[in-house]
Amino acid sequence: MLYFSRLQTILIWLAVALGVAYAAPNVLPQSYFSSLPSWAPSQPMTLGLDLRGGSHILLQLDRQELVTERLNSVRDDVRRLLRDERIGYTGLSTAGQAVQVRIRDTAEVEAARQALDELLQPVTGGLFGSGSLRELALSEPEPGLLRLTLTEEGIQYRLSSALEQSIEVVSRRINELGTTEPVVQRQGDDRILVQVPGLEDPERLKDLLGQTARLTFQMVDQSMPAQEAIDGRPPAGTSVMYSMDEPSVPYLIEDRIIVSGENLIDAQATFDQQTNEPVVSFRFDTRGATRFGQATQENVGRLFAIILDGQVISAPQIREPILGGSGQISGSFTVQSANDLAVLLRAGALPATLTVIEERTVGPGLGQDSIEAGQIASIIGAALVVLFMVAAYGLLGIFAVVALTANICMIIAILSGLGATLTLPGIAGIVLTMGMAVDSNVLVFERIREERASGRSLIHAVDAGFSKALTTIVDANVTTLIAAVILFYLGTGPVRGFAVTLAIGIVTTVFSAYTLTRWMIAEWVRRRRPKELPRFPLQVVPVETGIRFMWLRRFAFTLSAVASIGALALFATVNMNYGIDFKGGSSIEVQSREGPADIAEIRSSLSVLDLGDLQVQEFGDPREALIRVQAQEGGEEAQQAVIDQVRSVLEADYDFRRVEVVGPTVSSELARAGTIAVLVSLLAILIYIWLRFEWQFALGAILATMHDVIMTIGFFVITGIEFNLSSIAAILTIVGYSLNDTVVVYDRIRENLRRFKKMPLPQLLDMSMNQMLARTLMTSVTTLLALVALYAFGGEVIRSFTAAMIFGVVIGTYSSIFVAAPLLILFRMRPAGTTEEAGAAKKEDQGAGEIAAKG
């Protein structure tokens, strides 16, 4: 185990060197890398929106609107086809997802079927292969009544096509803004995720994305005043539409479309040469120019309307034919609104309405604050871990620090190489990895010390320490990796970033803490040929302990049972302080421009808006305040309107640093996904431990982990800490950490079960617990040092996350000793009945004797 060939040595240090090289661009100025070749590492990690500011918007395509438009189109096609064949019909209408028509003469039903056969042709190039998808199904529920029903496959085809078209349109609109590195990607069957870093005006982005931008040119019907049509009944083929002015002006508009926005090839914001007012100049393609020229020739002197999404922008008079294929749109434009309209027209119209169902916006100032807080927390956490390891293990601790430094470099290098996005929870994952990475080194060092204490020579003790610790390291890290993988697949956004950094950290930890540390110790042994281990300056736990853990199990079981029942009772009655991720609503962080934030004034100013449950509290700095508004009735649009109302009241005195809006659709999905994530992770880990150990170990580990999850839920209830999306990441990480600890303890118990086949189980468990006590406490302390630094200096945004993690580490350490191990007695891991075990049990019940617990 301690021999390394020259090739192995080169490969180990090559991996470390590559890690340092690819991590360097994240620390050194970019000017250092400008002269390097293109293949050389030069790109730093991509920072998430919460670290550099920007907007995250989740858009949902209106499925019902697509269905309605398709039904109207089918209804018009049925009317046209039957009229072309001169087939009499009545009752042409839409109902549900179908269009139905009654044929007057039953003798013409077959002719009608043949006429409508054109609508039943397979869609070419459909989702399931060319010519295999039918959008409509024809049936005859009663004689003479024909019904054309939209198939589910047809709806999905239309939805998918509309989504792809919408992604193209949204991408063009965002690119027109000139932003850098925008992300526009499909999410699910009917959603589009938009992330625009560095955007300072999220309201403008929402306005651009929320408009369908369907532009049409239609004639104004001047046969009667618009008000008369409103009071009575508009003539056939006309509709009343209103202008965008304040107050709006009604117009009677002919339904016939002369030209639509599809015929535009260019649109630019310019200024009117006569009035010097902002206008939008446009230019048609050949077909559009011909149709527009013909219409203006035939209607000189009449008004024609320029209509955007059902609202009249302007209605100028045609003074002379417009034959050049170009013109201009005038109205009450500002320079920015003219620019935005030009952007919308150039990008094209959306096939259906997109609704904002989730919005998360972080101001650049808050993003910079988050970066600084994360850096400070990382530096302090790293310093604490380094000092503790050196104090506890001396020279071996220095080896562990070198391995830990290489580990962090490799994590950052892999994130940079993959182009992964580093988020604030991602920083938490790195800091947490710093604490957990030490665990593998602690396992090895404590095992080496045990082997040396048992009489082995130093070389054999080192070799046996690494050899025996390998299985434990693999088992412990795989359980945490399972939680990270499940979190990645079931999580969203920043939580997935946390899962990525945690998973990468686990992989690099196994390499750095086992392979790199082993090489350094092997090289030290080979060169120095020491006779004894280096001195350990700080003795956290005595070399030999004889604590009777199993004697305390009755008290521990009682305490855990009462606490668990109490936590569940509180959860059922008091419930947790759910954040907007789970109950929907709006969360707004503001910062006063001058002096401390006046919480009472903010509350009184917003109370007049009648927004329902409103909470205002100080958040971190005295200048900052956090505003929470309950989910609004009226769906996603009403939810978005809340932000506009709050902004109008406070924007004069406050900067909006962070805005989060989660609609009821997303919140219910997040709650379901969070529950599924915890259950699936427990099931997957149960199966793994069952395969690696025995059923008693698997069941004991799951029960101990469930105990930790229940206690953590009770912690959230009692403290009132907001339970949000990051809290799910905290719980799943606690699951992984607790199982890591439990598996390490179980691994030692399994080893002792094989060595001491006749030792009574309580005595064997006490011996195992005492043997692992130093490792358990050392790992917990190092992890807590990193987490406490993150809690104290990482900023308010992730304070609730780290608070839950600190509690989880403490309760996970407790459950590994006082819950997981004693459960093996309850499950009769070793059958009772031998004389030795009966005597030991009786002796234990009497509380006499002392159990030896030497390593």
mmCIF file of C-alpha atoms in Angstrom, residues 317-519:
data_model
loop_
_atom_site.group_PDB
_atom_site.id
_atom_site.type_symbol
_atom_site.label_atom_id
_atom_site.label_comp_id
_atom_site.label_asym_id
_atom_site.label_seq_id
_atom_site.Cartn_x
_atom_site.Cartn_y
_atom_site.Cartn_z
ATOM 1 C CA GLN A 317 -55.423 58.516 -42.062
ATOM 2 C CA ILE A 318 -54.325 57.221 -45.446
ATOM 3 C CA ARG A 319 -53.609 60.450 -47.337
ATOM 4 C CA GLU A 320 -52.017 58.756 -50.348
ATOM 5 C CA PRO A 321 -51.072 55.211 -51.401
ATOM 6 C CA ILE A 322 -48.029 53.847 -49.537
ATOM 7 C CA LEU A 323 -46.232 51.889 -52.244
ATOM 8 C CA GLY A 324 -42.645 51.804 -50.996
ATOM 9 C CA GLY A 325 -43.179 48.961 -48.520
ATOM 10 C CA SER A 326 -42.105 51.058 -45.537
ATOM 11 C CA GLY A 327 -43.668 53.431 -43.037
ATOM 12 C CA GLN A 328 -43.552 54.523 -39.445
ATOM 13 C CA ILE A 329 -45.537 53.939 -36.271
ATOM 14 C CA SER A 330 -46.100 57.000 -34.150
ATOM 15 C CA GLY A 331 -47.656 57.270 -30.719
ATOM 16 C CA SER A 332 -46.896 58.436 -27.207
ATOM 17 C CA PHE A 333 -43.435 56.877 -27.280
ATOM 18 C CA THR A 334 -40.395 57.573 -25.153
ATOM 19 C CA VAL A 335 -36.977 56.744 -26.551
ATOM 20 C CA GLN A 336 -36.886 53.478 -24.543
ATOM 21 C CA SER A 337 -40.448 52.403 -25.377
ATOM 22 C CA ALA A 338 -39.762 53.032 -29.081
ATOM 23 C CA ASN A 339 -36.603 50.936 -28.786
ATOM 24 C CA ASP A 340 -38.481 48.163 -26.981
ATOM 25 C CA LEU A 341 -41.237 48.076 -29.612
ATOM 26 C CA ALA A 342 -38.625 47.877 -32.363
ATOM 27 C CA VAL A 343 -36.963 44.981 -30.476
ATOM 28 C CA LEU A 344 -40.295 43.154 -30.204
ATOM 29 C CA LEU A 345 -41.117 43.626 -33.894
ATOM 30 C CA ARG A 346 -37.666 42.523 -35.070
ATOM 31 C CA ALA A 347 -37.732 39.429 -32.847
ATOM 32 C CA GLY A 348 -41.188 38.404 -34.050
ATOM 33 C CA ALA A 349 -44.398 37.458 -32.311
ATOM 34 C CA LEU A 350 -44.802 34.686 -29.792
ATOM 35 C CA PRO A 351 -47.142 31.866 -30.850
ATOM 36 C CA ALA A 352 -48.927 32.064 -27.471
ATOM 37 C CA THR A 353 -48.861 34.065 -24.268
ATOM 38 C CA LEU A 354 -45.966 33.464 -21.861
ATOM 39 C CA THR A 355 -46.779 33.917 -18.166
ATOM 40 C CA VAL A 356 -44.108 34.627 -15.539
ATOM 41 C CA ILE A 357 -44.614 31.929 -12.880
ATOM 42 C CA GLU A 358 -41.328 32.435 -11.023
ATOM 43 C CA GLU A 359 -38.993 35.394 -10.758
ATOM 44 C CA ARG A 360 -35.748 35.765 -8.825
ATOM 45 C CA THR A 361 -33.821 38.989 -9.259
ATOM 46 C CA VAL A 362 -30.620 39.962 -7.442
ATOM 47 C CA GLY A 363 -29.140 43.438 -7.669
ATOM 48 C CA PRO A 364 -25.446 43.763 -8.604
ATOM 49 C CA GLY A 365 -24.698 45.335 -5.195
ATOM 50 C CA LEU A 366 -26.102 42.352 -3.316
ATOM 51 C CA GLY A 367 -24.232 40.007 -5.646
ATOM 52 C CA GLN A 368 -20.924 41.692 -4.820
ATOM 53 C CA ASP A 369 -21.741 41.571 -1.105
ATOM 54 C CA SER A 370 -22.417 37.825 -1.438
ATOM 55 C CA ILE A 371 -19.064 37.247 -3.134
ATOM 56 C CA GLU A 372 -17.205 39.126 -0.418
ATOM 57 C CA ALA A 373 -19.100 37.309 2.345
ATOM 58 C CA GLY A 374 -18.400 33.944 0.725
ATOM 59 C CA GLN A 375 -14.692 34.734 0.384
ATOM 60 C CA ILE A 376 -14.404 35.855 3.999
ATOM 61 C CA ALA A 377 -16.288 32.771 5.239
ATOM 62 C CA SER A 378 -14.099 30.477 3.119
ATOM 63 C CA ILE A 379 -10.852 32.033 4.340
ATOM 64 C CA ILE A 380 -11.876 31.950 8.009
ATOM 65 C CA GLY A 381 -13.286 28.421 7.733
ATOM 66 C CA ALA A 382 -10.135 27.189 6.006
ATOM 67 C CA ALA A 383 -7.915 28.846 8.610
ATOM 68 C CA LEU A 384 -9.828 27.258 11.487
ATOM 69 C CA VAL A 385 -9.677 23.800 9.917
ATOM 70 C CA VAL A 386 -5.942 24.157 9.173
ATOM 71 C CA LEU A 387 -5.098 25.292 12.696
ATOM 72 C CA PHE A 388 -7.148 22.528 14.257
ATOM 73 C CA MET A 389 -5.660 19.767 12.084
ATOM 74 C CA VAL A 390 -2.083 20.902 12.704
ATOM 75 C CA ALA A 391 -2.759 21.199 16.438
ATOM 76 C CA ALA A 392 -4.360 17.762 16.582
ATOM 77 C CA TYR A 393 -2.003 15.764 14.353
ATOM 78 C CA GLY A 394 1.255 17.715 13.999
ATOM 79 C CA LEU A 395 3.165 16.661 10.859
ATOM 80 C CA LEU A 396 0.358 14.370 9.758
ATOM 81 C CA GLY A 397 -1.979 17.360 10.079
ATOM 82 C CA ILE A 398 0.289 19.335 7.727
ATOM 83 C CA PHE A 399 0.004 16.487 5.201
ATOM 84 C CA ALA A 400 -3.780 16.668 5.581
ATOM 85 C CA VAL A 401 -3.742 20.455 4.997
ATOM 86 C CA VAL A 402 -1.700 20.027 1.786
ATOM 87 C CA ALA A 403 -4.196 17.397 0.607
ATOM 88 C CA LEU A 404 -7.100 19.680 1.557
ATOM 89 C CA THR A 405 -5.585 22.583 -0.424
ATOM 90 C CA ALA A 406 -5.156 20.327 -3.451
ATOM 91 C CA ASN A 407 -8.713 19.124 -2.948
ATOM 92 C CA ILE A 408 -10.162 22.656 -3.071
ATOM 93 C CA CYS A 409 -8.052 23.529 -6.141
ATOM 94 C CA MET A 410 -9.329 20.428 -7.923
ATOM 95 C CA ILE A 411 -12.961 21.236 -7.066
ATOM 96 C CA ILE A 412 -12.585 24.750 -8.477
ATOM 97 C CA ALA A 413 -10.672 23.422 -11.513
ATOM 98 C CA ILE A 414 -13.384 20.871 -12.348
ATOM 99 C CA LEU A 415 -16.125 23.488 -11.948
ATOM 100 C CA SER A 416 -14.174 25.823 -14.256
ATOM 101 C CA GLY A 417 -13.493 23.093 -16.791
ATOM 102 C CA LEU A 418 -17.113 21.948 -16.896
ATOM 103 C CA GLY A 419 -18.345 25.496 -17.242
ATOM 104 C CA ALA A 420 -20.500 24.940 -14.172
ATOM 105 C CA THR A 421 -22.137 27.885 -12.459
ATOM 106 C CA LEU A 422 -21.058 28.690 -8.913
ATOM 107 C CA THR A 423 -23.941 29.861 -6.735
ATOM 108 C CA LEU A 424 -24.127 30.935 -3.112
ATOM 109 C CA PRO A 425 -25.253 27.447 -1.995
ATOM 110 C CA GLY A 426 -22.368 26.212 -4.146
ATOM 111 C CA ILE A 427 -19.946 28.146 -1.944
ATOM 112 C CA ALA A 428 -21.679 26.523 1.019
ATOM 113 C CA GLY A 429 -21.006 23.157 -0.615
ATOM 114 C CA ILE A 430 -17.309 23.950 -0.964
ATOM 115 C CA VAL A 431 -17.012 25.137 2.633
ATOM 116 C CA LEU A 432 -18.888 22.049 3.824
ATOM 117 C CA THR A 433 -16.566 19.856 1.748
ATOM 118 C CA MET A 434 -13.595 21.462 3.480
ATOM 119 C CA GLY A 435 -14.908 20.195 6.795
ATOM 120 C CA MET A 436 -15.988 16.765 5.555
ATOM 121 C CA ALA A 437 -12.825 16.176 3.506
ATOM 122 C CA VAL A 438 -10.841 16.046 6.722
ATOM 123 C CA ASP A 439 -12.924 13.036 7.796
ATOM 124 C CA SER A 440 -11.049 10.642 5.504
ATOM 125 C CA ASN A 441 -7.703 11.818 6.839
ATOM 126 C CA VAL A 442 -8.946 11.542 10.411
ATOM 127 C CA LEU A 443 -10.112 7.983 9.719
ATOM 128 C CA VAL A 444 -6.678 7.033 8.419
ATOM 129 C CA PHE A 445 -4.715 8.801 11.153
ATOM 130 C CA GLU A 446 -6.795 7.328 13.966
ATOM 131 C CA ARG A 447 -6.506 3.876 12.406
ATOM 132 C CA ILE A 448 -2.721 4.241 12.157
ATOM 133 C CA ARG A 449 -2.583 5.254 15.808
ATOM 134 C CA GLU A 450 -4.686 2.201 16.787
ATOM 135 C CA GLU A 451 -2.491 -0.167 14.812
ATOM 136 C CA ARG A 452 0.663 1.318 16.351
ATOM 137 C CA ALA A 453 -0.831 1.064 19.838
ATOM 138 C CA SER A 454 -1.550 -2.629 19.257
ATOM 139 C CA GLY A 455 2.160 -3.330 18.818
ATOM 140 C CA ARG A 456 2.725 -3.143 15.057
ATOM 141 C CA SER A 457 5.847 -1.483 13.706
ATOM 142 C CA LEU A 458 5.375 2.013 12.315
ATOM 143 C CA ILE A 459 5.622 0.925 8.679
ATOM 144 C CA HIS A 460 3.121 -1.900 9.189
ATOM 145 C CA ALA A 461 0.837 0.381 11.204
ATOM 146 C CA VAL A 462 0.782 2.974 8.412
ATOM 147 C CA ASP A 463 0.199 0.327 5.767
ATOM 148 C CA ALA A 464 -2.601 -1.345 7.773
ATOM 149 C CA GLY A 465 -4.158 2.023 8.619
ATOM 150 C CA PHE A 466 -4.615 2.969 4.962
ATOM 151 C CA SER A 467 -5.634 -0.538 3.954
ATOM 152 C CA LYS A 468 -8.339 -0.930 6.611
ATOM 153 C CA ALA A 469 -9.637 2.626 6.251
ATOM 154 C CA LEU A 470 -10.228 2.333 2.482
ATOM 155 C CA THR A 471 -13.468 0.349 2.710
ATOM 156 C CA THR A 472 -14.844 2.689 5.338
ATOM 157 C CA ILE A 473 -13.912 5.769 3.280
ATOM 158 C CA VAL A 474 -15.612 4.386 0.164
ATOM 159 C CA ASP A 475 -18.800 3.331 1.983
ATOM 160 C CA ALA A 476 -19.082 6.610 3.877
ATOM 161 C CA ASN A 477 -18.578 8.805 0.811
ATOM 162 C CA VAL A 478 -20.851 6.773 -1.452
ATOM 163 C CA THR A 479 -23.795 7.361 0.896
ATOM 164 C CA THR A 480 -23.218 11.130 0.751
ATOM 165 C CA LEU A 481 -22.745 10.925 -3.017
ATOM 166 C CA ILE A 482 -26.122 9.200 -3.374
ATOM 167 C CA ALA A 483 -27.787 12.117 -1.566
ATOM 168 C CA ALA A 484 -25.930 14.616 -3.799
ATOM 169 C CA VAL A 485 -26.925 12.848 -7.032
ATOM 170 C CA ILE A 486 -30.588 12.663 -6.012
ATOM 171 C CA LEU A 487 -30.488 16.321 -4.996
ATOM 172 C CA PHE A 488 -29.099 17.208 -8.424
ATOM 173 C CA TYR A 489 -31.787 15.351 -10.344
ATOM 174 C CA LEU A 490 -34.713 16.401 -8.159
ATOM 175 C CA GLY A 491 -33.532 19.890 -7.249
ATOM 176 C CA THR A 492 -33.669 23.138 -9.196
ATOM 177 C CA GLY A 493 -31.473 26.172 -9.716
ATOM 178 C CA PRO A 494 -29.120 26.992 -6.833
ATOM 179 C CA VAL A 495 -29.837 23.689 -5.076
ATOM 180 C CA ARG A 496 -28.456 21.830 -8.080
ATOM 181 C CA GLY A 497 -25.366 24.037 -7.851
ATOM 182 C CA PHE A 498 -24.935 22.935 -4.262
ATOM 183 C CA ALA A 499 -25.327 19.282 -5.293
ATOM 184 C CA VAL A 500 -22.720 19.636 -8.058
ATOM 185 C CA THR A 501 -20.067 21.107 -5.767
ATOM 186 C CA LEU A 502 -20.801 18.534 -3.075
ATOM 187 C CA ALA A 503 -20.590 15.610 -5.528
ATOM 188 C CA ILE A 504 -17.364 16.881 -7.083
ATOM 189 C CA GLY A 505 -15.973 17.476 -3.590
ATOM 190 C CA ILE A 506 -16.678 13.884 -2.577
ATOM 191 C CA VAL A 507 -14.838 12.507 -5.626
ATOM 192 C CA THR A 508 -11.807 14.768 -5.203
ATOM 193 C CA THR A 509 -11.787 14.043 -1.461
ATOM 194 C CA VAL A 510 -11.307 10.321 -2.035
ATOM 195 C CA PHE A 511 -8.353 11.107 -4.323
ATOM 196 C CA SER A 512 -6.677 13.810 -2.228
ATOM 197 C CA ALA A 513 -7.288 12.402 1.248
ATOM 198 C CA TYR A 514 -6.446 8.807 0.375
ATOM 199 C CA THR A 515 -4.078 8.789 -2.605
ATOM 200 C CA LEU A 516 -2.237 12.106 -2.138
ATOM 201 C CA THR A 517 -1.973 11.850 1.642
ATOM 202 C CA ARG A 518 -0.801 8.218 1.322
ATOM 203 C CA TRP A 519 1.931 9.288 -1.119
#
